[in-house]
Coordinates of C-alpha atoms and ligand atoms in Angstrom, one line a residue:
M4 CA 101.3 48.6 -192.2
D5 CA 103.8 49.8 -194.8
K6 CA 104.8 47.2 -197.3
P7 CA 108.3 47.7 -198.6
F8 CA 107.3 46.1 -201.9
E9 CA 104.2 44.5 -203.3
I10 CA 104.2 40.7 -203.2
D11 CA 101.5 38.6 -204.8
F12 CA 101.4 35.9 -202.1
P13 CA 98.4 34.1 -203.6
E14 CA 100.3 33.6 -206.8
I15 CA 103.3 32.3 -204.8
L16 CA 101.2 29.9 -202.9
R17 CA 99.7 28.6 -206.0
K18 CA 102.9 28.3 -208.0
H19 CA 105.1 26.7 -205.3
W20 CA 102.6 24.9 -203.0
G21 CA 99.6 24.5 -205.2
F22 CA 97.4 26.1 -202.6
S23 CA 94.4 28.1 -203.7
G24 CA 94.2 30.6 -200.8
F25 CA 95.2 31.4 -197.3
L26 CA 94.3 29.7 -194.1
P27 CA 93.1 32.1 -191.4
L28 CA 95.7 34.7 -190.4
Q29 CA 98.3 33.4 -192.7
R30 CA 98.2 36.5 -194.9
E31 CA 98.5 38.8 -191.9
A32 CA 101.4 36.8 -190.5
M33 CA 103.2 36.9 -193.9
E34 CA 102.7 40.6 -194.1
C35 CA 104.3 41.1 -190.7
V36 CA 107.4 39.2 -191.8
L37 CA 107.6 41.1 -195.1
S38 CA 107.3 44.5 -193.4
G39 CA 109.7 43.7 -190.6
R40 CA 107.1 44.1 -187.9
E41 CA 108.0 41.5 -185.2
S42 CA 105.2 39.1 -184.4
I43 CA 103.9 36.3 -182.3
V44 CA 101.7 34.0 -184.2
I45 CA 99.5 31.6 -182.3
L46 CA 97.6 29.1 -184.4
P47 CA 96.4 25.6 -183.6
T48 CA 98.2 22.5 -184.8
G49 CA 97.4 22.2 -188.5
G50 CA 96.8 25.9 -188.7
G51 CA 99.5 26.3 -191.3
K52 CA 102.2 28.1 -189.3
S53 CA 105.1 27.0 -191.4
L54 CA 103.8 28.7 -194.5
C55 CA 103.7 32.0 -192.5
F56 CA 107.4 32.2 -192.5
Q57 CA 108.3 30.0 -195.5
A58 CA 106.5 32.0 -198.1
P59 CA 108.0 35.4 -197.1
A60 CA 111.4 33.7 -196.8
L61 CA 111.1 32.7 -200.4
V62 CA 110.6 36.2 -201.7
M63 CA 112.8 38.2 -199.4
E64 CA 116.4 39.0 -199.9
G65 CA 118.8 36.8 -198.0
T66 CA 118.4 33.7 -195.9
A67 CA 115.8 33.1 -193.3
V68 CA 116.9 31.3 -190.2
V69 CA 114.3 29.0 -188.6
V70 CA 115.0 27.7 -185.1
S71 CA 113.2 24.5 -184.4
P72 CA 113.6 22.2 -181.3
L73 CA 113.3 18.9 -183.0
I74 CA 115.9 17.5 -185.4
A75 CA 113.5 15.0 -186.9
L76 CA 111.0 17.7 -187.6
M77 CA 113.7 19.8 -189.3
K78 CA 114.7 17.1 -191.6
D79 CA 111.0 16.6 -192.7
Q80 CA 110.6 20.3 -193.2
V81 CA 113.7 20.5 -195.4
D82 CA 112.6 17.5 -197.4
A83 CA 109.1 19.0 -197.8
L84 CA 110.6 22.3 -199.0
A85 CA 112.8 20.5 -201.4
G86 CA 109.7 18.7 -202.7
W87 CA 108.1 22.1 -203.4
G88 CA 111.3 23.2 -205.2
I89 CA 112.4 25.6 -202.4
P90 CA 116.1 25.6 -201.5
A91 CA 116.5 24.9 -197.8
A92 CA 119.0 23.3 -195.6
R93 CA 119.5 22.4 -192.0
I94 CA 122.5 22.4 -189.6
D95 CA 122.3 20.2 -186.6
S96 CA 124.2 17.6 -184.7
S97 CA 123.1 14.8 -187.0
L98 CA 124.9 16.1 -190.1
T99 CA 128.2 14.7 -191.2
A100 CA 131.2 17.0 -191.6
R101 CA 130.9 16.5 -195.3
E102 CA 127.2 17.5 -195.5
K103 CA 128.0 20.6 -193.4
S104 CA 130.9 21.6 -195.7
E105 CA 128.6 21.4 -198.6
I106 CA 126.1 23.8 -197.1
F107 CA 128.5 26.8 -196.3
P108 CA 129.4 27.7 -199.9
R109 CA 125.7 27.5 -200.9
L110 CA 124.9 29.8 -198.0
R111 CA 127.5 32.3 -199.0
R112 CA 126.3 32.2 -202.6
G113 CA 122.9 33.1 -201.3
E114 CA 121.4 30.0 -202.7
I115 CA 119.6 28.8 -199.6
K116 CA 116.4 30.7 -198.7
I117 CA 115.6 28.9 -195.5
L118 CA 118.1 27.5 -193.0
Y119 CA 116.9 25.4 -190.1
L120 CA 119.0 25.4 -187.0
S121 CA 118.6 23.7 -183.7
P122 CA 118.7 26.1 -180.7
E123 CA 121.9 24.6 -179.5
R124 CA 123.5 25.4 -182.8
L125 CA 122.4 29.0 -182.8
I126 CA 123.5 29.8 -179.3
G127 CA 126.5 27.6 -179.2
G128 CA 129.7 28.2 -181.1
G129 CA 130.2 27.7 -184.8
T130 CA 127.6 30.1 -186.0
E131 CA 129.9 33.0 -186.8
F132 CA 129.3 32.3 -190.4
L133 CA 125.8 33.8 -189.9
R134 CA 127.4 37.2 -189.7
D135 CA 128.8 36.9 -193.2
I136 CA 125.6 36.1 -194.9
P137 CA 122.6 38.4 -195.4
L138 CA 119.7 37.2 -193.2
S139 CA 116.1 38.1 -194.0
F140 CA 114.7 37.3 -190.6
I141 CA 114.7 34.8 -187.8
A142 CA 111.7 32.6 -187.1
I143 CA 111.4 30.7 -183.8
D144 CA 109.2 27.7 -184.2
E145 CA 107.5 26.0 -181.2
A146 CA 108.3 29.2 -179.3
H147 CA 106.4 28.1 -176.2
C148 CA 109.5 26.0 -175.4
I149 CA 111.1 29.3 -174.2
S150 CA 108.6 29.6 -171.3
H151 CA 108.4 27.9 -168.0
W152 CA 104.7 28.3 -168.2
G153 CA 104.4 26.1 -171.3
H154 CA 104.2 22.3 -171.1
D155 CA 107.4 21.8 -172.9
F156 CA 110.1 24.1 -171.5
R157 CA 113.5 23.7 -173.0
P158 CA 116.5 25.3 -171.3
E159 CA 118.4 25.8 -174.5
Y160 CA 115.5 27.9 -175.8
R161 CA 115.9 30.3 -172.9
Q162 CA 119.2 31.4 -174.3
L163 CA 117.6 32.6 -177.5
G164 CA 117.1 35.7 -175.4
N165 CA 120.5 37.0 -176.6
L166 CA 119.5 36.9 -180.3
K167 CA 118.5 40.5 -180.1
E168 CA 122.0 41.5 -179.0
R169 CA 123.7 39.3 -181.6
F170 CA 121.4 40.3 -184.5
P171 CA 120.1 43.7 -183.5
K172 CA 119.0 44.5 -187.0
I173 CA 117.2 41.3 -187.8
A174 CA 113.5 40.9 -187.0
L175 CA 112.3 38.0 -184.9
H176 CA 109.1 36.2 -185.3
A177 CA 107.7 33.5 -183.0
Y178 CA 105.2 30.7 -183.7
T179 CA 103.4 28.4 -181.4
A180 CA 100.2 26.5 -180.8
T181 CA 100.1 27.3 -177.1
A182 CA 97.7 30.1 -176.5
T183 CA 97.8 31.0 -172.8
G184 CA 98.5 34.6 -171.8
P185 CA 101.5 33.9 -169.5
V186 CA 103.2 31.9 -172.2
R187 CA 102.6 34.6 -174.8
E188 CA 103.9 37.4 -172.6
D189 CA 106.9 35.3 -171.7
I190 CA 107.8 34.8 -175.3
A191 CA 107.7 38.5 -176.0
R192 CA 109.7 39.3 -172.9
Q193 CA 112.4 36.5 -173.3
L194 CA 113.0 37.3 -177.0
K195 CA 112.9 41.0 -176.3
L196 CA 110.5 41.6 -179.2
K197 CA 109.9 45.2 -180.1
D198 CA 106.1 46.0 -180.1
P199 CA 105.2 42.7 -181.6
E200 CA 102.0 42.1 -183.6
I201 CA 100.1 39.3 -181.8
L202 CA 98.0 37.2 -184.0
V203 CA 95.8 34.6 -182.3
G204 CA 93.7 32.2 -184.3
S205 CA 90.7 30.2 -183.2
F206 CA 91.7 27.0 -181.5
D207 CA 88.8 25.0 -182.6
R208 CA 89.6 22.2 -185.0
P209 CA 86.4 21.9 -187.0
N210 CA 87.6 18.9 -189.0
L211 CA 88.0 16.7 -185.9
V212 CA 85.1 14.6 -184.8
Y213 CA 85.3 14.0 -181.0
R214 CA 83.7 11.0 -179.3
V215 CA 84.0 10.0 -175.7
R216 CA 82.8 6.7 -174.2
R217 CA 83.1 5.0 -170.8
R218 CA 85.5 2.1 -171.3
T219 CA 83.7 -1.2 -170.8
A220 CA 85.6 -3.6 -173.1
R221 CA 88.9 -2.0 -174.3
L222 CA 89.8 -4.2 -177.2
D223 CA 86.3 -4.3 -178.7
Q224 CA 85.8 -0.6 -178.3
V225 CA 89.2 0.2 -179.8
R226 CA 88.6 -2.2 -182.7
A227 CA 85.2 -0.7 -183.4
A228 CA 87.0 2.7 -183.8
L229 CA 89.8 1.3 -186.0
D230 CA 87.2 -0.5 -188.2
R231 CA 85.7 2.9 -189.1
H232 CA 89.1 3.7 -190.6
R233 CA 90.3 0.7 -192.6
K234 CA 93.6 1.4 -194.4
E235 CA 93.9 4.8 -192.8
S236 CA 96.7 6.0 -190.5
G237 CA 96.1 6.5 -186.8
I238 CA 97.5 6.5 -183.3
V239 CA 96.2 4.6 -180.3
Y240 CA 97.4 6.1 -177.0
C241 CA 97.7 4.0 -173.9
L242 CA 98.8 5.0 -170.4
R243 CA 101.4 2.4 -169.7
R244 CA 104.0 0.5 -171.6
R245 CA 102.4 -2.7 -170.6
D246 CA 99.1 -1.6 -172.1
V247 CA 100.9 -0.7 -175.3
D248 CA 102.5 -4.1 -175.7
E249 CA 99.3 -6.0 -174.8
L250 CA 97.0 -4.0 -177.0
C251 CA 99.4 -4.0 -179.9
A252 CA 99.8 -7.8 -179.7
A253 CA 96.0 -8.2 -179.5
L254 CA 95.5 -6.1 -182.6
T255 CA 98.3 -7.6 -184.6
S256 CA 97.0 -11.1 -183.9
R257 CA 93.6 -10.0 -185.3
G258 CA 95.1 -8.9 -188.5
Y259 CA 95.7 -5.1 -187.9
R260 CA 98.9 -3.7 -189.1
A261 CA 100.0 -2.2 -185.8
V262 CA 103.4 -1.3 -184.3
P263 CA 104.2 -0.5 -180.7
Y264 CA 106.1 2.6 -179.5
H265 CA 107.2 3.4 -175.9
A266 CA 110.2 4.6 -173.9
G267 CA 110.9 1.1 -172.7
M268 CA 111.9 -0.1 -176.2
S269 CA 115.4 0.0 -177.7
D270 CA 116.2 3.1 -179.7
S271 CA 116.4 1.0 -182.9
D272 CA 113.0 -0.7 -182.3
R273 CA 111.4 2.6 -181.6
K274 CA 112.9 4.1 -184.7
K275 CA 111.7 1.2 -186.8
S276 CA 108.1 1.5 -185.5
Q277 CA 108.1 5.2 -186.2
E278 CA 109.5 4.7 -189.8
D279 CA 106.9 2.0 -190.5
F280 CA 104.2 4.3 -189.4
I281 CA 105.5 7.3 -191.3
T282 CA 106.1 5.4 -194.5
E283 CA 102.7 3.7 -194.1
Q284 CA 104.1 0.2 -193.9
A285 CA 102.0 0.0 -190.7
E286 CA 98.7 1.9 -190.4
I287 CA 98.4 1.9 -186.6
I288 CA 100.9 2.9 -184.0
V289 CA 100.0 1.9 -180.4
A290 CA 102.0 4.2 -178.1
T291 CA 102.5 6.0 -174.9
I292 CA 102.6 9.7 -174.9
A293 CA 106.3 9.3 -175.6
F294 CA 105.2 9.2 -179.2
G295 CA 104.3 12.3 -181.2
M296 CA 106.7 15.1 -180.6
G297 CA 108.5 15.7 -183.8
I298 CA 106.0 13.9 -185.9
D299 CA 104.1 16.0 -188.3
K300 CA 102.5 13.4 -190.4
S301 CA 99.7 15.4 -191.8
N302 CA 97.3 12.6 -192.7
V303 CA 96.7 11.0 -189.4
R304 CA 93.0 10.1 -189.8
F305 CA 92.2 9.0 -186.2
V306 CA 93.6 9.3 -182.7
V307 CA 92.2 6.8 -180.2
H308 CA 92.8 7.2 -176.5
A309 CA 92.4 3.8 -174.8
A310 CA 92.7 5.6 -171.5
M311 CA 92.2 9.1 -170.1
P312 CA 95.1 11.6 -170.3
K313 CA 95.8 13.6 -167.2
T314 CA 95.0 17.1 -168.5
L315 CA 93.0 18.6 -171.3
E316 CA 96.2 20.2 -172.5
H317 CA 97.6 16.8 -173.1
Y318 CA 94.4 15.6 -174.7
Q319 CA 94.3 18.6 -177.0
Q320 CA 97.9 18.1 -178.0
E321 CA 97.6 14.3 -178.6
S322 CA 94.3 14.3 -180.3
G323 CA 95.4 17.4 -182.2
R324 CA 97.8 15.2 -184.1
A325 CA 94.8 14.0 -186.2
G326 CA 93.8 15.8 -189.3
R327 CA 96.6 18.3 -189.6
D328 CA 95.8 18.5 -193.3
G329 CA 92.4 19.9 -192.6
L330 CA 90.5 16.8 -193.8
E331 CA 88.1 15.2 -191.4
A332 CA 89.6 12.9 -188.7
E333 CA 88.2 11.2 -185.6
C334 CA 89.3 11.5 -182.0
C335 CA 87.9 8.8 -179.8
L336 CA 88.5 8.7 -176.0
F337 CA 87.7 5.7 -173.8
Y338 CA 87.9 6.6 -170.1
S339 CA 87.2 5.0 -166.8
G340 CA 87.0 6.0 -163.2
A341 CA 90.1 3.8 -162.7
D342 CA 92.1 6.1 -165.0
F343 CA 91.2 9.0 -162.7
M344 CA 92.3 7.0 -159.7
I345 CA 95.6 6.1 -161.2
W346 CA 96.4 9.7 -162.0
K347 CA 95.2 10.9 -158.7
H348 CA 97.4 8.4 -157.0
L349 CA 100.4 9.6 -159.0
L350 CA 99.8 13.1 -157.9
G351 CA 100.2 12.0 -154.3
E352 CA 104.0 12.5 -154.5
M353 CA 103.8 16.2 -155.5
P354 CA 104.2 19.1 -153.1
P355 CA 100.9 20.6 -152.1
E356 CA 100.6 23.6 -154.4
P357 CA 101.5 22.0 -157.7
R358 CA 99.3 19.1 -156.6
R359 CA 96.3 21.3 -156.1
V360 CA 96.8 22.7 -159.6
A361 CA 97.3 19.2 -161.1
L362 CA 94.3 17.9 -159.3
E363 CA 92.1 20.7 -160.6
K364 CA 93.3 19.9 -164.2
L365 CA 92.7 16.2 -163.7
N366 CA 89.1 17.0 -162.4
R367 CA 88.5 19.2 -165.5
M368 CA 89.7 16.3 -167.7
Y369 CA 87.4 13.9 -166.0
R370 CA 84.5 16.3 -166.2
Y371 CA 85.1 16.6 -170.0
C372 CA 84.8 12.8 -170.2
T373 CA 81.7 12.5 -168.2
G374 CA 80.1 15.6 -169.6
L375 CA 77.4 15.2 -172.2
S376 CA 77.6 18.6 -174.0
C377 CA 79.3 19.7 -177.2
R378 CA 83.0 18.6 -177.1
H379 CA 84.2 21.3 -179.4
K380 CA 82.6 23.9 -177.1
S381 CA 83.9 22.3 -173.9
L382 CA 87.5 22.2 -175.2
L383 CA 87.4 25.7 -176.6
N384 CA 85.9 27.1 -173.4
Y385 CA 88.6 25.4 -171.4
F386 CA 91.2 27.2 -173.4
G387 CA 89.4 30.5 -172.9
Q388 CA 87.7 30.9 -176.2
E389 CA 84.0 31.1 -177.1
F390 CA 82.4 28.6 -179.4
P391 CA 79.6 30.4 -181.3
Q392 CA 77.7 27.5 -182.8
A393 CA 74.9 25.7 -181.0
N394 CA 75.5 22.4 -182.8
C395 CA 79.0 21.6 -184.1
G396 CA 77.9 18.7 -186.1
A397 CA 81.2 17.0 -185.2
C398 CA 81.0 15.4 -181.8
D399 CA 79.0 12.6 -180.2
A400 CA 76.8 15.0 -178.3
C401 CA 75.8 17.1 -181.3
L402 CA 75.5 14.1 -183.6
G403 CA 73.0 12.7 -181.2
E404 CA 75.0 9.5 -180.6
L405 CA 74.7 9.7 -176.8
N406 CA 71.8 7.6 -175.7
L407 CA 70.2 9.9 -173.2
L408 CA 67.5 8.9 -170.9
E409 CA 64.2 10.5 -171.8
D410 CA 62.9 10.9 -168.2
S411 CA 66.3 11.9 -166.7
L412 CA 64.8 14.7 -164.6
V413 CA 62.4 12.3 -162.9
V414 CA 65.0 9.6 -162.4
A415 CA 67.5 12.2 -161.0
Q416 CA 64.8 13.6 -158.7
K417 CA 64.0 10.2 -157.3
I418 CA 67.6 9.4 -156.6
L419 CA 68.4 12.8 -155.0
S420 CA 65.3 12.7 -152.8
C421 CA 66.3 9.2 -151.6
V422 CA 69.7 10.6 -150.7
V423 CA 68.0 13.3 -148.7
R424 CA 65.5 10.9 -147.1
L425 CA 68.5 8.8 -146.0
K426 CA 69.7 11.9 -144.2
E427 CA 72.8 12.0 -146.3
R428 CA 74.3 9.2 -144.2
F429 CA 74.7 6.3 -146.7
G430 CA 76.8 5.4 -149.7
A431 CA 75.9 4.7 -153.3
D432 CA 75.5 0.9 -152.9
Y433 CA 73.0 1.2 -150.0
T434 CA 71.1 4.0 -151.7
A435 CA 70.8 1.9 -154.9
L436 CA 69.4 -1.0 -152.8
V437 CA 66.7 1.3 -151.3
L438 CA 65.7 2.7 -154.6
G439 CA 65.5 -0.7 -156.1
G440 CA 63.3 -2.0 -153.3
S441 CA 65.7 -4.6 -151.9
R442 CA 64.6 -6.9 -149.0
E443 CA 68.1 -7.1 -147.6
E444 CA 68.1 -7.4 -143.8
R445 CA 70.0 -4.2 -143.0
I446 CA 67.4 -2.2 -145.0
L447 CA 64.5 -3.7 -143.2
K448 CA 66.2 -3.4 -139.9
N449 CA 66.8 0.4 -140.5
G450 CA 63.1 0.7 -141.5
H451 CA 64.1 2.1 -144.8
D452 CA 61.5 0.0 -146.6
R453 CA 59.0 2.5 -145.2
L454 CA 60.6 5.5 -146.8
T455 CA 58.5 7.1 -149.6
T456 CA 61.5 6.7 -151.9
Y457 CA 61.8 2.9 -151.2
G458 CA 61.5 0.9 -154.4
I459 CA 60.6 3.8 -156.7
L460 CA 63.0 2.7 -159.5
P461 CA 61.8 -0.9 -160.0
E462 CA 62.5 -0.9 -163.7
Y463 CA 66.2 -0.6 -163.2
S464 CA 68.7 -3.1 -161.8
R465 CA 70.8 -2.3 -158.9
A466 CA 73.9 -1.9 -161.1
E467 CA 72.0 0.5 -163.4
I468 CA 70.9 2.6 -160.5
R469 CA 74.5 2.7 -159.3
G470 CA 75.4 3.9 -162.7
F471 CA 73.0 6.8 -162.5
I472 CA 74.3 7.7 -159.1
E473 CA 77.9 7.8 -160.5
Q474 CA 76.7 10.0 -163.3
L475 CA 75.0 12.4 -160.9
A476 CA 78.2 12.5 -158.9
D477 CA 80.3 13.1 -162.0
E478 CA 78.1 15.9 -163.0
G479 CA 78.3 17.5 -159.6
Y480 CA 74.7 17.0 -158.4
L481 CA 75.9 14.6 -155.7
V482 CA 79.1 14.5 -153.7
K483 CA 80.7 11.7 -151.9
T484 CA 82.0 12.7 -148.6
G485 CA 84.1 11.2 -145.7
E486 CA 85.8 8.0 -145.4
F487 CA 82.8 6.0 -146.4
N488 CA 81.9 8.0 -149.5
V489 CA 78.6 9.0 -148.0
L490 CA 76.3 10.7 -150.6
A491 CA 75.0 14.3 -150.2
A492 CA 73.1 16.5 -152.5
T493 CA 74.9 19.7 -153.7
E494 CA 73.5 23.1 -154.5
S495 CA 72.8 22.1 -158.1
G496 CA 71.3 18.8 -156.8
W497 CA 68.7 20.9 -154.9
R498 CA 68.0 22.8 -158.1
V499 CA 67.2 19.5 -159.8
M500 CA 64.9 18.5 -156.9
R501 CA 63.1 21.8 -157.3
G502 CA 62.8 21.2 -161.1
E503 CA 64.9 24.2 -161.9
E504 CA 67.6 22.3 -163.7
T505 CA 67.5 19.1 -165.8
P506 CA 70.5 16.8 -165.7
K507 CA 71.4 14.6 -168.6
L508 CA 71.7 10.9 -167.9
L509 CA 73.0 8.2 -170.2
Q510 CA 70.9 5.1 -170.8
P511 CA 72.3 2.1 -169.1
P512 CA 74.4 0.4 -171.8
E513 CA 72.5 -2.8 -172.0
K514 CA 69.0 -1.3 -172.2
K515 CA 69.3 -0.1 -175.7
P516 CA 72.1 -1.0 -178.1
K517 CA 74.2 2.1 -178.9
K518 CA 73.7 3.5 -182.3
A519 CA 76.7 2.7 -184.5
A520 CA 78.7 5.8 -184.7
A521 CA 78.3 7.1 -188.2
K522 CA 81.0 8.8 -190.1
P523 CA 79.5 12.2 -190.8
A524 CA 79.5 12.8 -194.5
R525 CA 81.9 15.5 -195.5
D526 CA 82.5 17.2 -198.9
S527 CA 86.1 16.1 -198.9
W528 CA 85.0 12.7 -200.2
E529 CA 82.4 14.0 -202.7
G530 CA 83.0 12.8 -206.2
V531 CA 86.1 10.9 -205.1
D532 CA 86.6 7.5 -206.7
T533 CA 87.7 5.5 -203.7
G534 CA 89.3 2.7 -205.8
L535 CA 91.4 5.2 -207.6
F536 CA 92.2 6.9 -204.3
E537 CA 93.5 3.7 -203.0
A538 CA 95.6 3.0 -206.1
L539 CA 97.1 6.5 -205.7
R540 CA 97.8 5.8 -202.1
D541 CA 99.7 2.7 -203.1
L542 CA 101.8 4.7 -205.6
R543 CA 102.5 7.3 -202.9
R544 CA 103.7 4.6 -200.6
E545 CA 106.0 3.1 -203.3
I546 CA 107.5 6.5 -204.0
A547 CA 108.0 7.3 -200.4
A548 CA 109.8 4.0 -199.9
E549 CA 112.0 4.6 -203.0
S550 CA 113.1 8.1 -201.9
S551 CA 112.9 7.4 -198.1
V552 CA 110.7 10.4 -197.3
P553 CA 107.5 10.3 -195.3
A554 CA 104.5 9.5 -197.5
Y555 CA 102.7 12.7 -196.7
I556 CA 105.6 14.7 -198.0
V557 CA 105.2 13.2 -201.4
F558 CA 101.5 14.2 -201.4
G559 CA 98.9 14.9 -198.7
D560 CA 95.6 13.0 -198.6
R561 CA 93.9 16.2 -199.8
S562 CA 95.9 16.0 -203.0
L563 CA 95.2 12.3 -203.6
R564 CA 91.5 12.8 -203.1
D565 CA 91.6 15.8 -205.5
M566 CA 93.3 13.6 -208.1
A567 CA 90.8 10.8 -207.6
R568 CA 88.0 13.4 -208.0
L569 CA 89.3 15.5 -210.9
R570 CA 91.2 12.6 -212.6
P571 CA 93.4 14.9 -214.7
S572 CA 95.1 13.5 -217.8
T573 CA 97.5 16.3 -218.7
P574 CA 100.2 18.2 -216.8
A575 CA 98.2 21.4 -217.0
G576 CA 95.2 19.5 -215.4
F577 CA 97.5 18.1 -212.8
L578 CA 98.4 21.6 -211.7
G579 CA 94.7 22.1 -210.8
V580 CA 95.0 19.6 -208.0
S581 CA 95.3 21.1 -204.5
G582 CA 98.8 20.8 -203.2
V583 CA 100.4 20.4 -206.7
G584 CA 102.8 23.3 -207.6
E585 CA 105.3 23.5 -210.4
A586 CA 108.0 21.4 -208.6
K587 CA 105.6 18.6 -207.7
K588 CA 104.1 18.5 -211.1
D589 CA 107.6 18.1 -212.7
R590 CA 108.8 15.6 -210.2
Y591 CA 105.7 13.3 -209.9
G592 CA 103.3 14.3 -212.7
D593 CA 104.2 11.6 -215.1
R594 CA 103.8 8.7 -212.7
F595 CA 100.5 9.9 -211.2
L596 CA 99.1 10.8 -214.6
E597 CA 99.9 7.4 -216.0
L598 CA 98.3 5.7 -213.1
I599 CA 95.2 7.8 -213.4
K600 CA 94.9 7.2 -217.1
D601 CA 95.4 3.4 -216.8
Y602 CA 92.9 3.2 -213.9
C603 CA 90.3 5.2 -215.7
A604 CA 90.7 3.2 -218.9
S605 CA 90.3 -0.1 -217.1
H606 CA 87.4 1.0 -215.0
G607 CA 85.4 2.8 -217.7
L608 CA 85.9 6.2 -216.0
E609 CA 86.2 9.5 -217.8
T610 CA 89.3 11.5 -217.2
G611 CA 89.1 15.2 -216.4
Ligands
ADP1 P1 101.2 23.8 -188.1 O1 102.7 23.9 -188.1 O2 100.5 25.1 -187.8 O3 100.7 22.7 -187.3 P2 101.5 23.1 -190.8 O4 102.4 24.3 -191.2 O5 102.2 21.8 -190.6 O6 100.7 23.5 -189.5 O7 100.3 23.0 -191.9 C1 99.3 22.1 -191.7 C2 98.8 21.5 -193.1 O8 98.1 22.5 -193.8 C3 99.9 21.1 -194.0 O9 99.5 19.9 -194.6 C4 100.0 22.2 -195.0 O10 100.6 21.8 -196.2 C5 98.6 22.7 -195.1 N1 98.5 24.1 -195.5 C6 99.1 25.2 -194.9 N2 98.7 26.3 -195.5 C7 97.8 26.0 -196.4 C8 96.9 26.7 -197.3 N3 97.0 28.0 -197.4 N4 96.1 26.0 -198.1 C9 96.0 24.7 -198.0 N5 96.7 23.9 -197.2 C10 97.6 24.6 -196.4
ZN2 ZN1 79.4 19.4 -180.7

């Protein structure tokens, strides 16, 4: 690729953003922009897409136009850029006439490097001014919104198709976290991109720890997850508004700083909850899926699903809101068969073909929940990518937290043979009775006490045997058929009976207390003084409130941990902290350095 001029991007990242290197594909994406080669960049949430267009915009002649669908997000981005000392502005419906009139002269003077526009703005009237100012390029953020195939189609995005006619000489670049082929092709076609470079990153999120548990006691289970993250920010997703209100009240009454969020609340109440969460006045937001779009709080340390979402796409998107800063975060999912039934019931109203697709997605979601293999691998495979590692070290299965039955092959074989001996004519309850050796009259009357499989699982209660049967059905070794859910062995069930395949079965919950889920130790905490970290976090909250910007825009968690690790005492030392560039050093250096010095003096710690 021909570069029109040499740019030292690493130096730019260091100076302005305080970053010490590129994230995967960032360099390639930036070089596309610089050379004018149109591109589609597909990186997961937290993959650092913004920097791919922000850094080139800074060094190129003229103003870059960024189209973004969400006004709230645009405001945060412009605030964040200002924090890094990069002149940016936005034009959207929420600006006052006065604010707008201040922007135009700055644009004409070429002072603004990045201009955020909502799509309505760009396609609607009132953008003639764009013809009078030199543009460097146009970036389309959340570009999947242009496609019907995406999960978030927006009609106003469709009309971006005429950008090529209006700005024939300006290169377009599209950014999204949605990886599927049809969406990608649609983006290229709709925007009429010329031979675009397509950059696709890995969709794995190695910093997320995934855990899945069957829901047995919602409040207790959710609390156990929250208690692993005291004083940290996180989201708890519920299916229904009522669940949000109940769970939020239950948590609040037990001393958690939680706020609710759902579409049934008034606009002002919702806004208040969101503000409290973003400025860290509240740590926990309990929400329906109405919450999340347009929030890019980077230091969400956990996402708990108190119920199962309806597709893995939803799960990926919602859980993906954790750990955007690349530091470890936890995604905990509590599911139950009842969730599955609720979703299935709701699908009943759809026309047949979409229903078939939706049901298949729902089944895949449920299989993910009941599955006992690596979560990173399962998710990545679902999205069509390979996961190379045998053990991810960051999910319940690979961390060995699942209490698996040691003799699962034998137990499964006993159950499957019993189903076959019962000539595949009975349901789960009855089968469990036979296996447990019940003296119930109907069993004796049917002569089933004389089967060789009668009473061969005496060490388990009837409920426990039922549990195993459900697991075998979930894993596809048994199917339930007909009106009475009669059990039958499947192809893979026969393989188990022949000993060719070994299913995994979970221990019954009460047999052995589950190991407490341990927080896997990660380097990001190494050498960090946690007391100092907390003091720094308080200062961040204070500054965020003073200047009414989101806390993470002042500094990310990574920067605070670095400060509490390096404990710099001079402005030059402060620049060594990840995420501290010149502008942040000038703006916040004094206050943070003072706090670090005081804290170290009163705690007998060395400064760096
Ligand atoms: P995306 O839009 O792809 O979800 P963002 O652009 O919001 O991701 O970036 C995610 C996080 O990663 C942000 O906190 C950002 O500051 C950080 N980040 C981006 N690029 C780098 C980099 N090169 N080094 C360190 N952190 C980075
Ligand atoms: Zn794993």
